[in-house]
PDB file of C-alpha atoms in Angstrom:
ATOM      1  CA  MET A  14       8.637  56.384   1.643  1.00  0.00           C
ATOM      2  CA  GLU A  15      12.284  57.310   1.584  1.00  0.00           C
ATOM      3  CA  LEU A  16      14.520  54.799  -0.158  1.00  0.00           C
ATOM      4  CA  ALA A  17      17.635  53.547   1.583  1.00  0.00           C
ATOM      5  CA  PRO A  18      20.913  54.818   0.133  1.00  0.00           C
ATOM      6  CA  PRO A  19      22.697  52.415  -2.223  1.00  0.00           C
ATOM      7  CA  PRO A  20      25.378  50.245  -0.640  1.00  0.00           C
ATOM      8  CA  SER A  21      28.825  51.750  -0.549  1.00  0.00           C
ATOM      9  CA  PRO A  22      31.642  50.106  -2.511  1.00  0.00           C
ATOM     10  CA  LEU A  23      33.441  49.933   0.835  1.00  0.00           C
ATOM     11  CA  ASP A  24      30.849  47.405   1.974  1.00  0.00           C
ATOM     12  CA  THR A  25      30.368  45.425  -1.253  1.00  0.00           C
ATOM     13  CA  ASP A  26      33.918  45.095  -2.596  1.00  0.00           C
ATOM     14  CA  GLU A  27      35.660  42.196  -0.833  1.00  0.00           C
ATOM     15  CA  THR A  28      39.063  43.536  -1.847  1.00  0.00           C
ATOM     16  CA  LEU A  29      38.350  46.580   0.338  1.00  0.00           C
ATOM     17  CA  THR A  30      37.354  44.537   3.389  1.00  0.00           C
ATOM     18  CA  PRO A  31      39.869  44.852   6.233  1.00  0.00           C
ATOM     19  CA  LYS A  32      41.570  41.591   7.152  1.00  0.00           C
ATOM     20  CA  GLY A  33      43.702  40.612  10.084  1.00  0.00           C
ATOM     21  CA  PRO A  34      47.134  38.944   9.882  1.00  0.00           C
ATOM     22  CA  TRP A  35      45.679  35.456  10.376  1.00  0.00           C
ATOM     23  CA  SER A  36      43.819  35.799   7.077  1.00  0.00           C
ATOM     24  CA  PHE A  37      47.142  35.590   5.215  1.00  0.00           C
ATOM     25  CA  LEU A  38      48.546  32.503   6.936  1.00  0.00           C
ATOM     26  CA  ARG A  39      47.502  29.997   4.286  1.00  0.00           C
ATOM     27  CA  ALA A  40      48.755  32.138   1.397  1.00  0.00           C
ATOM     28  CA  SER A  41      52.071  32.663   3.220  1.00  0.00           C
ATOM     29  CA  LEU A  42      52.854  28.980   3.789  1.00  0.00           C
ATOM     30  CA  PRO A  43      54.738  28.495   0.466  1.00  0.00           C
ATOM     31  CA  GLY A  44      58.146  30.085   0.006  1.00  0.00           C
ATOM     32  CA  GLY A  45      59.950  28.837   3.072  1.00  0.00           C
ATOM     33  CA  PHE A  46      62.146  26.235   1.380  1.00  0.00           C
ATOM     34  CA  SER A  47      63.181  27.911  -1.862  1.00  0.00           C
ATOM     35  CA  GLY A  48      65.050  31.026  -2.936  1.00  0.00           C
ATOM     36  CA  SER A  49      65.437  33.612  -0.222  1.00  0.00           C
ATOM     37  CA  GLY A  50      63.414  31.448   2.166  1.00  0.00           C
ATOM     38  CA  LEU A  51      66.090  28.791   1.897  1.00  0.00           C
ATOM     39  CA  GLY A  52      68.709  31.489   2.489  1.00  0.00           C
ATOM     40  CA  LEU A  53      66.922  32.424   5.699  1.00  0.00           C
ATOM     41  CA  LEU A  54      67.066  28.813   6.902  1.00  0.00           C
ATOM     42  CA  ILE A  55      70.762  28.491   6.017  1.00  0.00           C
ATOM     43  CA  GLY A  56      71.584  31.749   7.777  1.00  0.00           C
ATOM     44  CA  TRP A  57      69.859  30.722  10.982  1.00  0.00           C
ATOM     45  CA  LEU A  58      71.518  27.318  10.803  1.00  0.00           C
ATOM     46  CA  LEU A  59      74.958  28.929  10.528  1.00  0.00           C
ATOM     47  CA  ALA A  60      74.143  31.190  13.477  1.00  0.00           C
ATOM     48  CA  GLY A  61      72.674  28.417  15.624  1.00  0.00           C
ATOM     49  CA  LEU A  62      75.232  25.659  15.119  1.00  0.00           C
ATOM     50  CA  PRO A  63      78.260  27.228  16.917  1.00  0.00           C
ATOM     51  CA  PRO A  64      76.684  26.983  20.405  1.00  0.00           C
ATOM     52  CA  ALA A  65      75.689  23.379  19.706  1.00  0.00           C
ATOM     53  CA  PHE A  66      79.168  22.494  18.448  1.00  0.00           C
ATOM     54  CA  LEU A  67      80.802  24.183  21.447  1.00  0.00           C
ATOM     55  CA  LEU A  68      78.572  22.210  23.813  1.00  0.00           C
ATOM     56  CA  ALA A  69      79.393  19.004  21.939  1.00  0.00           C
ATOM     57  CA  ARG A  70      83.130  19.718  22.105  1.00  0.00           C
ATOM     58  CA  HIS A  71      82.862  20.414  25.827  1.00  0.00           C
ATOM     59  CA  LEU A  72      80.995  17.165  26.469  1.00  0.00           C
ATOM     60  CA  VAL A  73      83.343  15.110  24.298  1.00  0.00           C
ATOM     61  CA  GLY A  74      86.273  16.568  26.245  1.00  0.00           C
ATOM     62  CA  LEU A  75      84.662  15.504  29.514  1.00  0.00           C
ATOM     63  CA  MET A  76      84.447  11.874  28.462  1.00  0.00           C
ATOM     64  CA  GLY A  77      88.054  11.137  29.204  1.00  0.00           C
ATOM     65  CA  HIS A  78      88.177  12.364  32.780  1.00  0.00           C
ATOM     66  CA  SER A  79      84.649  12.996  34.065  1.00  0.00           C
ATOM     67  CA  ALA A  80      81.568  10.951  34.826  1.00  0.00           C
ATOM     68  CA  MET A  81      79.300  13.879  33.960  1.00  0.00           C
ATOM     69  CA  ALA A  82      79.039  13.030  30.272  1.00  0.00           C
ATOM     70  CA  ALA A  83      78.019   9.471  31.093  1.00  0.00           C
ATOM     71  CA  HIS A  84      75.406  10.332  33.723  1.00  0.00           C
ATOM     72  CA  TRP A  85      73.713  13.591  32.674  1.00  0.00           C
ATOM     73  CA  GLY A  86      70.207  12.872  33.802  1.00  0.00           C
ATOM     74  CA  GLU A  87      70.868  11.032  37.065  1.00  0.00           C
ATOM     75  CA  ARG A  88      70.419  12.490  40.561  1.00  0.00           C
ATOM     76  CA  LEU A  89      70.496  16.153  39.516  1.00  0.00           C
ATOM     77  CA  ASN A  90      67.645  18.480  40.386  1.00  0.00           C
ATOM     78  CA  VAL A  91      67.009  21.987  39.041  1.00  0.00           C
ATOM     79  CA  ARG A  92      68.968  23.731  41.809  1.00  0.00           C
ATOM     80  CA  GLU A  93      72.011  21.526  41.216  1.00  0.00           C
ATOM     81  CA  LEU A  94      71.791  22.213  37.487  1.00  0.00           C
ATOM     82  CA  LEU A  95      71.800  25.963  38.125  1.00  0.00           C
ATOM     83  CA  GLU A  96      74.778  25.611  40.473  1.00  0.00           C
ATOM     84  CA  LEU A  97      76.546  23.539  37.823  1.00  0.00           C
ATOM     85  CA  TRP A  98      75.930  26.299  35.284  1.00  0.00           C
ATOM     86  CA  TRP A  99      77.067  29.224  37.447  1.00  0.00           C
ATOM     87  CA  ASN A 100      80.009  27.434  39.085  1.00  0.00           C
ATOM     88  CA  GLY A 101      81.073  25.372  36.094  1.00  0.00           C
ATOM     89  CA  ASN A 102      82.597  28.393  34.331  1.00  0.00           C
ATOM     90  CA  TRP A 103      80.724  27.595  31.095  1.00  0.00           C
ATOM     91  CA  GLN A 104      79.321  31.075  30.623  1.00  0.00           C
ATOM     92  CA  HIS A 105      82.766  32.679  31.088  1.00  0.00           C
ATOM     93  CA  GLN A 106      84.512  30.683  28.388  1.00  0.00           C
ATOM     94  CA  PRO A 107      85.439  32.949  25.465  1.00  0.00           C
ATOM     95  CA  MET A 108      83.794  32.257  22.127  1.00  0.00           C
ATOM     96  CA  PRO A 109      86.350  31.075  19.548  1.00  0.00           C
ATOM     97  CA  ALA A 110      86.970  33.263  16.533  1.00  0.00           C
ATOM     98  CA  TRP A 111      85.486  30.709  14.121  1.00  0.00           C
ATOM     99  CA  ALA A 112      82.263  30.554  16.135  1.00  0.00           C
ATOM    100  CA  LEU A 113      81.968  34.339  16.110  1.00  0.00           C
ATOM    101  CA  VAL A 114      82.529  34.415  12.341  1.00  0.00           C
ATOM    102  CA  PHE A 115      79.834  31.788  11.766  1.00  0.00           C
ATOM    103  CA  LEU A 116      77.463  33.620  14.102  1.00  0.00           C
ATOM    104  CA  LEU A 117      77.876  37.007  12.397  1.00  0.00           C
ATOM    105  CA  LEU A 118      77.812  35.492   8.915  1.00  0.00           C
ATOM    106  CA  GLY A 119      74.661  33.537   9.692  1.00  0.00           C
ATOM    107  CA  LEU A 120      72.896  36.574  11.158  1.00  0.00           C
ATOM    108  CA  GLY A 121      73.838  38.684   8.140  1.00  0.00           C
ATOM    109  CA  ILE A 122      72.572  36.081   5.677  1.00  0.00           C
ATOM    110  CA  SER A 123      69.336  35.517   7.582  1.00  0.00           C
ATOM    111  CA  LEU A 124      68.533  39.215   7.997  1.00  0.00           C
ATOM    112  CA  TRP A 125      69.063  40.035   4.326  1.00  0.00           C
ATOM    113  CA  SER A 126      67.372  36.849   3.096  1.00  0.00           C
ATOM    114  CA  GLY A 127      64.338  37.631   5.237  1.00  0.00           C
ATOM    115  CA  TRP A 128      64.093  41.119   3.744  1.00  0.00           C
ATOM    116  CA  LYS A 129      64.546  39.780   0.220  1.00  0.00           C
ATOM    117  CA  MET A 130      61.831  37.200   0.849  1.00  0.00           C
ATOM    118  CA  GLN A 131      59.403  39.911   1.961  1.00  0.00           C
ATOM    119  CA  ALA A 132      60.122  42.001  -1.132  1.00  0.00           C
ATOM    120  CA  GLU A 133      59.616  38.963  -3.380  1.00  0.00           C
ATOM    121  CA  GLN A 134      56.198  38.377  -1.824  1.00  0.00           C
ATOM    122  CA  LEU A 135      55.158  41.751  -3.277  1.00  0.00           C
ATOM    123  CA  GLY A 136      57.018  41.415  -6.575  1.00  0.00           C
ATOM    124  CA  ARG A 137      59.471  44.153  -5.632  1.00  0.00           C
ATOM    125  CA  GLU A 138      63.244  44.397  -5.505  1.00  0.00           C
ATOM    126  CA  ALA A 139      64.948  44.295  -2.119  1.00  0.00           C
ATOM    127  CA  THR A 140      67.140  47.389  -1.788  1.00  0.00           C
ATOM    128  CA  PHE A 141      69.256  48.579   1.106  1.00  0.00           C
ATOM    129  CA  ALA A 142      67.537  51.909   1.835  1.00  0.00           C
ATOM    130  CA  PRO A 143      64.115  50.589   3.010  1.00  0.00           C
ATOM    131  CA  TRP A 144      65.815  47.842   5.001  1.00  0.00           C
ATOM    132  CA  PHE A 145      68.157  50.257   6.793  1.00  0.00           C
ATOM    133  CA  LEU A 146      65.772  53.196   7.227  1.00  0.00           C
ATOM    134  CA  GLY A 147      63.032  50.851   8.396  1.00  0.00           C
ATOM    135  CA  GLY A 148      65.428  49.597  11.054  1.00  0.00           C
ATOM    136  CA  LEU A 149      66.064  53.140  12.299  1.00  0.00           C
ATOM    137  CA  GLU A 150      62.332  53.796  12.406  1.00  0.00           C
ATOM    138  CA  ALA A 151      61.810  50.528  14.302  1.00  0.00           C
ATOM    139  CA  ILE A 152      64.223  51.758  16.988  1.00  0.00           C
ATOM    140  CA  LEU A 153      61.993  54.809  17.332  1.00  0.00           C
ATOM    141  CA  LEU A 154      58.631  53.004  17.373  1.00  0.00           C
ATOM    142  CA  GLY A 155      59.383  49.514  18.667  1.00  0.00           C
ATOM    143  CA  PRO A 156      61.304  49.037  21.917  1.00  0.00           C
ATOM    144  CA  LEU A 157      59.681  51.552  24.280  1.00  0.00           C
ATOM    145  CA  PRO A 158      55.973  51.139  23.371  1.00  0.00           C
ATOM    146  CA  LEU A 159      56.340  47.357  23.260  1.00  0.00           C
ATOM    147  CA  TYR A 160      58.078  47.387  26.639  1.00  0.00           C
ATOM    148  CA  LEU A 161      54.930  48.663  28.389  1.00  0.00           C
ATOM    149  CA  PRO A 162      52.836  45.450  28.075  1.00  0.00           C
ATOM    150  CA  LEU A 163      55.958  43.420  28.920  1.00  0.00           C
ATOM    151  CA  PHE A 164      56.506  45.475  32.072  1.00  0.00           C
ATOM    152  CA  LEU A 165      52.843  45.171  33.040  1.00  0.00           C
ATOM    153  CA  GLY A 166      52.800  41.390  32.650  1.00  0.00           C
ATOM    154  CA  VAL A 167      56.040  40.857  34.593  1.00  0.00           C
ATOM    155  CA  PHE A 168      54.938  43.331  37.281  1.00  0.00           C
ATOM    156  CA  LEU A 169      51.644  41.522  37.868  1.00  0.00           C
ATOM    157  CA  LEU A 170      53.238  38.083  38.038  1.00  0.00           C
ATOM    158  CA  LYS A 171      55.951  39.389  40.365  1.00  0.00           C
ATOM    159  CA  ALA A 172      53.423  41.133  42.606  1.00  0.00           C
ATOM    160  CA  PHE A 173      51.346  37.973  43.028  1.00  0.00           C
ATOM    161  CA  GLY A 174      54.480  35.856  43.464  1.00  0.00           C
ATOM    162  CA  GLU A 175      55.774  38.080  46.280  1.00  0.00           C
ATOM    163  CA  ARG A 176      52.487  37.574  48.149  1.00  0.00           C
ATOM    164  CA  GLY A 177      53.312  33.934  48.672  1.00  0.00           C
ATOM    165  CA  ILE A 178      51.360  32.448  45.780  1.00  0.00           C
ATOM    166  CA  ASP A 179      53.805  29.787  44.604  1.00  0.00           C
ATOM    167  CA  SER A 180      52.050  29.166  41.310  1.00  0.00           C
ATOM    168  CA  PHE A 181      52.608  32.778  40.245  1.00  0.00           C
ATOM    169  CA  ALA A 182      56.258  32.581  41.282  1.00  0.00           C
ATOM    170  CA  TRP A 183      56.669  29.579  38.985  1.00  0.00           C
ATOM    171  CA  LEU A 184      54.776  31.384  36.242  1.00  0.00           C
ATOM    172  CA  LEU A 185      57.172  34.305  36.558  1.00  0.00           C
ATOM    173  CA  PHE A 186      60.142  31.928  36.357  1.00  0.00           C
ATOM    174  CA  ILE A 187      58.716  30.311  33.213  1.00  0.00           C
ATOM    175  CA  PHE A 188      57.120  33.244  31.419  1.00  0.00           C
ATOM    176  CA  LYS A 189      59.599  36.047  32.099  1.00  0.00           C
ATOM    177  CA  PRO A 190      62.133  34.718  29.532  1.00  0.00           C
ATOM    178  CA  LEU A 191      59.248  34.079  27.119  1.00  0.00           C
ATOM    179  CA  PHE A 192      58.065  37.664  27.572  1.00  0.00           C
ATOM    180  CA  TRP A 193      61.512  39.018  26.727  1.00  0.00           C
ATOM    181  CA  LEU A 194      61.763  36.772  23.677  1.00  0.00           C
ATOM    182  CA  ALA A 195      58.293  37.887  22.596  1.00  0.00           C
ATOM    183  CA  TRP A 196      59.324  41.535  23.095  1.00  0.00           C
ATOM    184  CA  SER A 197      62.339  41.094  20.809  1.00  0.00           C
ATOM    185  CA  GLY A 198      60.136  39.278  18.279  1.00  0.00           C
ATOM    186  CA  ALA A 199      57.596  42.122  18.344  1.00  0.00           C
ATOM    187  CA  CYS A 200      60.365  44.677  17.797  1.00  0.00           C
ATOM    188  CA  PHE A 201      61.551  42.649  14.808  1.00  0.00           C
ATOM    189  CA  LEU A 202      57.966  42.491  13.522  1.00  0.00           C
ATOM    190  CA  GLN A 203      57.662  46.273  13.772  1.00  0.00           C
ATOM    191  CA  TRP A 204      60.817  46.529  11.677  1.00  0.00           C
ATOM    192  CA  SER A 205      59.307  44.138   9.127  1.00  0.00           C
ATOM    193  CA  LEU A 206      56.151  46.231   8.856  1.00  0.00           C
ATOM    194  CA  LEU A 207      58.068  49.486   8.519  1.00  0.00           C
ATOM    195  CA  ARG A 208      60.452  48.319   5.814  1.00  0.00           C
ATOM    196  CA  VAL A 209      57.669  46.700   3.782  1.00  0.00           C
ATOM    197  CA  GLY A 210      55.650  49.880   4.157  1.00  0.00           C
ATOM    198  CA  ARG A 211      58.500  51.786   2.560  1.00  0.00           C
ATOM    199  CA  LEU A 212      58.066  49.746  -0.609  1.00  0.00           C
ATOM    200  CA  ASP A 213      54.699  51.448  -1.143  1.00  0.00           C
ATOM    201  CA  GLN A 214      55.247  54.381  -3.507  1.00  0.00           C
ATOM    202  CA  ASP A 215      51.970  55.999  -2.379  1.00  0.00           C
ATOM    203  CA  ARG A 216      52.587  55.770   1.340  1.00  0.00           C
ATOM    204  CA  GLY A 217      52.355  59.548   1.800  1.00  0.00           C
ATOM    205  CA  GLY A 218      54.578  61.591   4.070  1.00  0.00           C
ATOM    206  CA  TRP A 219      56.964  60.263   6.664  1.00  0.00           C
ATOM    207  CA  LEU A 220      54.666  60.826   9.644  1.00  0.00           C
ATOM    208  CA  ARG A 221      51.807  59.124   7.840  1.00  0.00           C
ATOM    209  CA  HIS A 222      54.081  56.190   7.054  1.00  0.00           C
ATOM    210  CA  LEU A 223      55.058  55.906  10.721  1.00  0.00           C
ATOM    211  CA  ARG A 224      51.433  56.149  11.837  1.00  0.00           C
ATOM    212  CA  ASP A 225      50.201  53.489   9.418  1.00  0.00           C
ATOM    213  CA  SER A 226      53.036  51.086  10.265  1.00  0.00           C
ATOM    214  CA  PHE A 227      52.482  51.608  13.973  1.00  0.00           C
ATOM    215  CA  LEU A 228      48.736  50.968  13.667  1.00  0.00           C
ATOM    216  CA  ARG A 229      49.283  47.838  11.564  1.00  0.00           C
ATOM    217  CA  LEU A 230      50.873  46.279  14.621  1.00  0.00           C
ATOM    218  CA  TRP A 231      48.805  47.737  17.447  1.00  0.00           C
ATOM    219  CA  LEU A 232      45.336  47.403  15.881  1.00  0.00           C
ATOM    220  CA  HIS A 233      45.701  43.604  15.845  1.00  0.00           C
ATOM    221  CA  PRO A 234      47.272  42.776  19.238  1.00  0.00           C
ATOM    222  CA  ILE A 235      45.627  39.371  19.623  1.00  0.00           C
ATOM    223  CA  GLN A 236      46.486  38.065  16.172  1.00  0.00           C
ATOM    224  CA  TRP A 237      50.040  39.395  16.126  1.00  0.00           C
ATOM    225  CA  GLY A 238      50.511  38.402  19.755  1.00  0.00           C
ATOM    226  CA  GLY A 239      49.344  34.888  18.981  1.00  0.00           C
ATOM    227  CA  LEU A 240      51.800  34.563  16.098  1.00  0.00           C
ATOM    228  CA  ILE A 241      54.709  35.945  18.114  1.00  0.00           C
ATOM    229  CA  LEU A 242      54.051  34.066  21.347  1.00  0.00           C
ATOM    230  CA  GLY A 243      53.257  30.879  19.445  1.00  0.00           C
ATOM    231  CA  GLY A 244      56.522  31.073  17.523  1.00  0.00           C
ATOM    232  CA  VAL A 245      58.534  31.840  20.662  1.00  0.00           C
ATOM    233  CA  ALA A 246      56.910  29.004  22.612  1.00  0.00           C
ATOM    234  CA  LEU A 247      57.507  26.581  19.749  1.00  0.00           C
ATOM    235  CA  ARG A 248      61.193  27.472  19.518  1.00  0.00           C
ATOM    236  CA  VAL A 249      61.665  27.182  23.283  1.00  0.00           C
ATOM    237  CA  VAL A 250      59.907  23.802  23.356  1.00  0.00           C
ATOM    238  CA  LEU A 251      61.964  22.486  20.425  1.00  0.00           C
ATOM    239  CA  HIS A 252      65.342  23.552  21.799  1.00  0.00           C
ATOM    240  CA  GLY A 253      64.403  22.607  25.348  1.00  0.00           C
ATOM    241  CA  GLY A 254      63.100  19.255  24.179  1.00  0.00           C
ATOM    242  CA  ALA A 255      66.342  18.557  22.327  1.00  0.00           C
ATOM    243  CA  LEU A 256      68.362  19.374  25.446  1.00  0.00           C
ATOM    244  CA  ALA A 257      66.074  17.304  27.658  1.00  0.00           C
ATOM    245  CA  LEU A 258      66.332  14.330  25.320  1.00  0.00           C
ATOM    246  CA  GLY A 259      70.111  14.667  25.215  1.00  0.00           C
ATOM    247  CA  TRP A 260      70.156  14.900  29.005  1.00  0.00           C
ATOM    248  CA  ARG A 261      68.227  11.673  29.363  1.00  0.00           C
ATOM    249  CA  MET A 262      70.310   9.838  26.761  1.00  0.00           C
ATOM    250  CA  GLY A 263      73.582  10.743  28.446  1.00  0.00           C
ATOM    251  CA  GLY A 264      76.865  11.353  26.707  1.00  0.00           C
ATOM    252  CA  ALA A 265      78.872   8.177  27.203  1.00  0.00           C
ATOM    253  CA  ALA A 266      78.816   7.526  23.461  1.00  0.00           C
ATOM    254  CA  LEU A 267      80.145  10.001  20.912  1.00  0.00           C
ATOM    255  CA  GLY A 268      77.159   9.365  18.645  1.00  0.00           C
ATOM    256  CA  ARG A 269      74.751  10.522  21.351  1.00  0.00           C
ATOM    257  CA  VAL A 270      76.578  13.820  21.718  1.00  0.00           C
ATOM    258  CA  TRP A 271      76.433  14.519  17.988  1.00  0.00           C
ATOM    259  CA  LEU A 272      72.801  13.438  17.924  1.00  0.00           C
ATOM    260  CA  LEU A 273      72.176  16.313  20.326  1.00  0.00           C
ATOM    261  CA  VAL A 274      73.823  18.657  17.804  1.00  0.00           C
ATOM    262  CA  LEU A 275      71.596  17.337  15.007  1.00  0.00           C
ATOM    263  CA  LEU A 276      68.483  17.768  17.144  1.00  0.00           C
ATOM    264  CA  GLN A 277      69.458  21.360  17.905  1.00  0.00           C
ATOM    265  CA  ALA A 278      70.037  21.977  14.193  1.00  0.00           C
ATOM    266  CA  LEU A 279      66.578  20.603  13.387  1.00  0.00           C
ATOM    267  CA  ALA A 280      65.026  22.805  16.079  1.00  0.00           C
ATOM    268  CA  THR A 281      66.854  25.818  14.596  1.00  0.00           C
ATOM    269  CA  LEU A 282      65.534  25.103  11.099  1.00  0.00           C
ATOM    270  CA  ILE A 283      61.940  24.730  12.295  1.00  0.00           C
ATOM    271  CA  GLY A 284      62.208  27.922  14.331  1.00  0.00           C
ATOM    272  CA  ALA A 285      63.651  29.791  11.345  1.00  0.00           C
ATOM    273  CA  TRP A 286      60.772  28.592   9.153  1.00  0.00           C
ATOM    274  CA  THR A 287      58.207  29.914  11.633  1.00  0.00           C
ATOM    275  CA  LEU A 288      60.018  33.252  11.705  1.00  0.00           C
ATOM    276  CA  GLY A 289      59.949  33.369   7.905  1.00  0.00           C
ATOM    277  CA  LEU A 290      56.224  32.592   7.954  1.00  0.00           C
ATOM    278  CA  VAL A 291      55.567  35.606  10.187  1.00  0.00           C
ATOM    279  CA  MET A 292      57.607  37.825   7.857  1.00  0.00           C
ATOM    280  CA  ARG A 293      55.666  36.621   4.811  1.00  0.00           C
ATOM    281  CA  VAL A 294      52.405  37.277   6.640  1.00  0.00           C
ATOM    282  CA  ALA A 295      53.645  40.771   7.535  1.00  0.00           C
ATOM    283  CA  ALA A 296      54.445  41.506   3.887  1.00  0.00           C
ATOM    284  CA  ARG A 297      51.072  40.377   2.562  1.00  0.00           C
ATOM    285  CA  PHE A 298      49.151  42.052   5.360  1.00  0.00           C
ATOM    286  CA  THR A 299      50.979  45.363   4.852  1.00  0.00           C
ATOM    287  CA  ALA A 300      50.321  45.330   1.112  1.00  0.00           C
ATOM    288  CA  HIS A 301      46.618  44.606   1.660  1.00  0.00           C
ATOM    289  CA  ASP A 302      46.286  47.291   4.341  1.00  0.00           C
ATOM    290  CA  ALA A 303      48.012  49.886   2.142  1.00  0.00           C
ATOM    291  CA  HIS A 304      45.684  48.989  -0.748  1.00  0.00           C
ATOM    292  CA  ILE A 305      42.613  49.434   1.461  1.00  0.00           C
ATOM    293  CA  ARG A 306      43.815  52.794   2.750  1.00  0.00           C
ATOM    294  CA  ARG A 307      44.456  54.098  -0.782  1.00  0.00           C
ATOM    295  CA  GLU A 308      41.128  52.900  -2.169  1.00  0.00           C
ATOM    296  CA  ARG A 309      39.131  54.164   0.779  1.00  0.00           C
ATOM    297  CA  ALA A 310      40.800  57.568   0.571  1.00  0.00           C
ATOM    298  CA  ALA A 311      40.038  57.737  -3.158  1.00  0.00           C
ATOM    299  CA  LEU A 312      36.376  56.744  -2.639  1.00  0.00           C
ATOM    300  CA  GLU A 313      35.930  59.236   0.181  1.00  0.00           C
ATOM    301  CA  ALA A 314      37.453  61.984  -1.960  1.00  0.00           C
ATOM    302  CA  THR A 315      35.100  61.090  -4.827  1.00  0.00           C
ATOM    303  CA  ALA A 316      32.114  61.142  -2.479  1.00  0.00           C
ATOM    304  CA  LYS A 317      33.055  64.548  -1.156  1.00  0.00           C
ATOM    305  CA  GLU A 318      33.412  65.912  -4.674  1.00  0.00           C
ATOM    306  CA  GLY A 319      29.955  64.547  -5.576  1.00  0.00           C
ATOM    307  CA  MET A 320      28.389  66.135  -2.525  1.00  0.00           C
ATOM    308  CA  ALA A 321      30.050  69.447  -3.345  1.00  0.00           C
ATOM    309  CA  LEU A 322      28.700  69.357  -6.896  1.00  0.00           C
ATOM    310  CA  GLU A 323      25.187  68.557  -5.687  1.00  0.00           C
ATOM    311  CA  ALA A 324      25.343  71.451  -3.254  1.00  0.00           C
TER     312      ALA A 324
END
């Protein structure tokens, strides 16, 4: 009777067991409110407050000569709101210099803090080269491949909507902006995976690095898609809920207008924390995947050498 071969270390060693991104959620929860995680929150807050302050200033200015600020939520349907937006000249008002400075400063702080936070998750130093080169590689790997599922989803919803199915037309109206936000989030995630992958000294050649980083995203579409779409939906609900609450409260009182600003700031902070969580998950997942690939390659090489010696 022939004995079964002994179990492979690939099957018995839990450290060599492949894991999806969701497996690292619990371990990635800490770190969002200290150090570089706090810098990420502050950066997003600086970038998100100018639009809220500009809206507040506009509404406060309307109080003296317009009934709009006192009766936001009364007798206005969706079509009238859209007409108010396009004909109210809001979108054509130039952004003040101070708002642009805060926006650029906040984006710069948040982008670098997010990269520093990822490096700290792995006990490494955040340097400029992986951050910048990973961004160039993300331009190569991210936008076009990730556009294909976006195009397919929008195309299907549009095709059904044009056939007179009203529900699909509404779905297209609701989900098309979410799809674009998810596409930008996926491109940012690809950048996160690429720059963290560059921290691995044993990543191999450039093409191998690109292949591994590409597969780390595309081999787990459901888990990554759930994280991205969930984060996008949460941010849209938070900001939309703040605007809806402000709309129902009205703007007759100055305190109500500034309460809207505070609600938007809170929504920005929560959204920034969820973005930081995804980046921490990406760092831990990339490190684990790189470890598995190295160990499996070493074990396979050892097995081949043993077989050659036996032969």
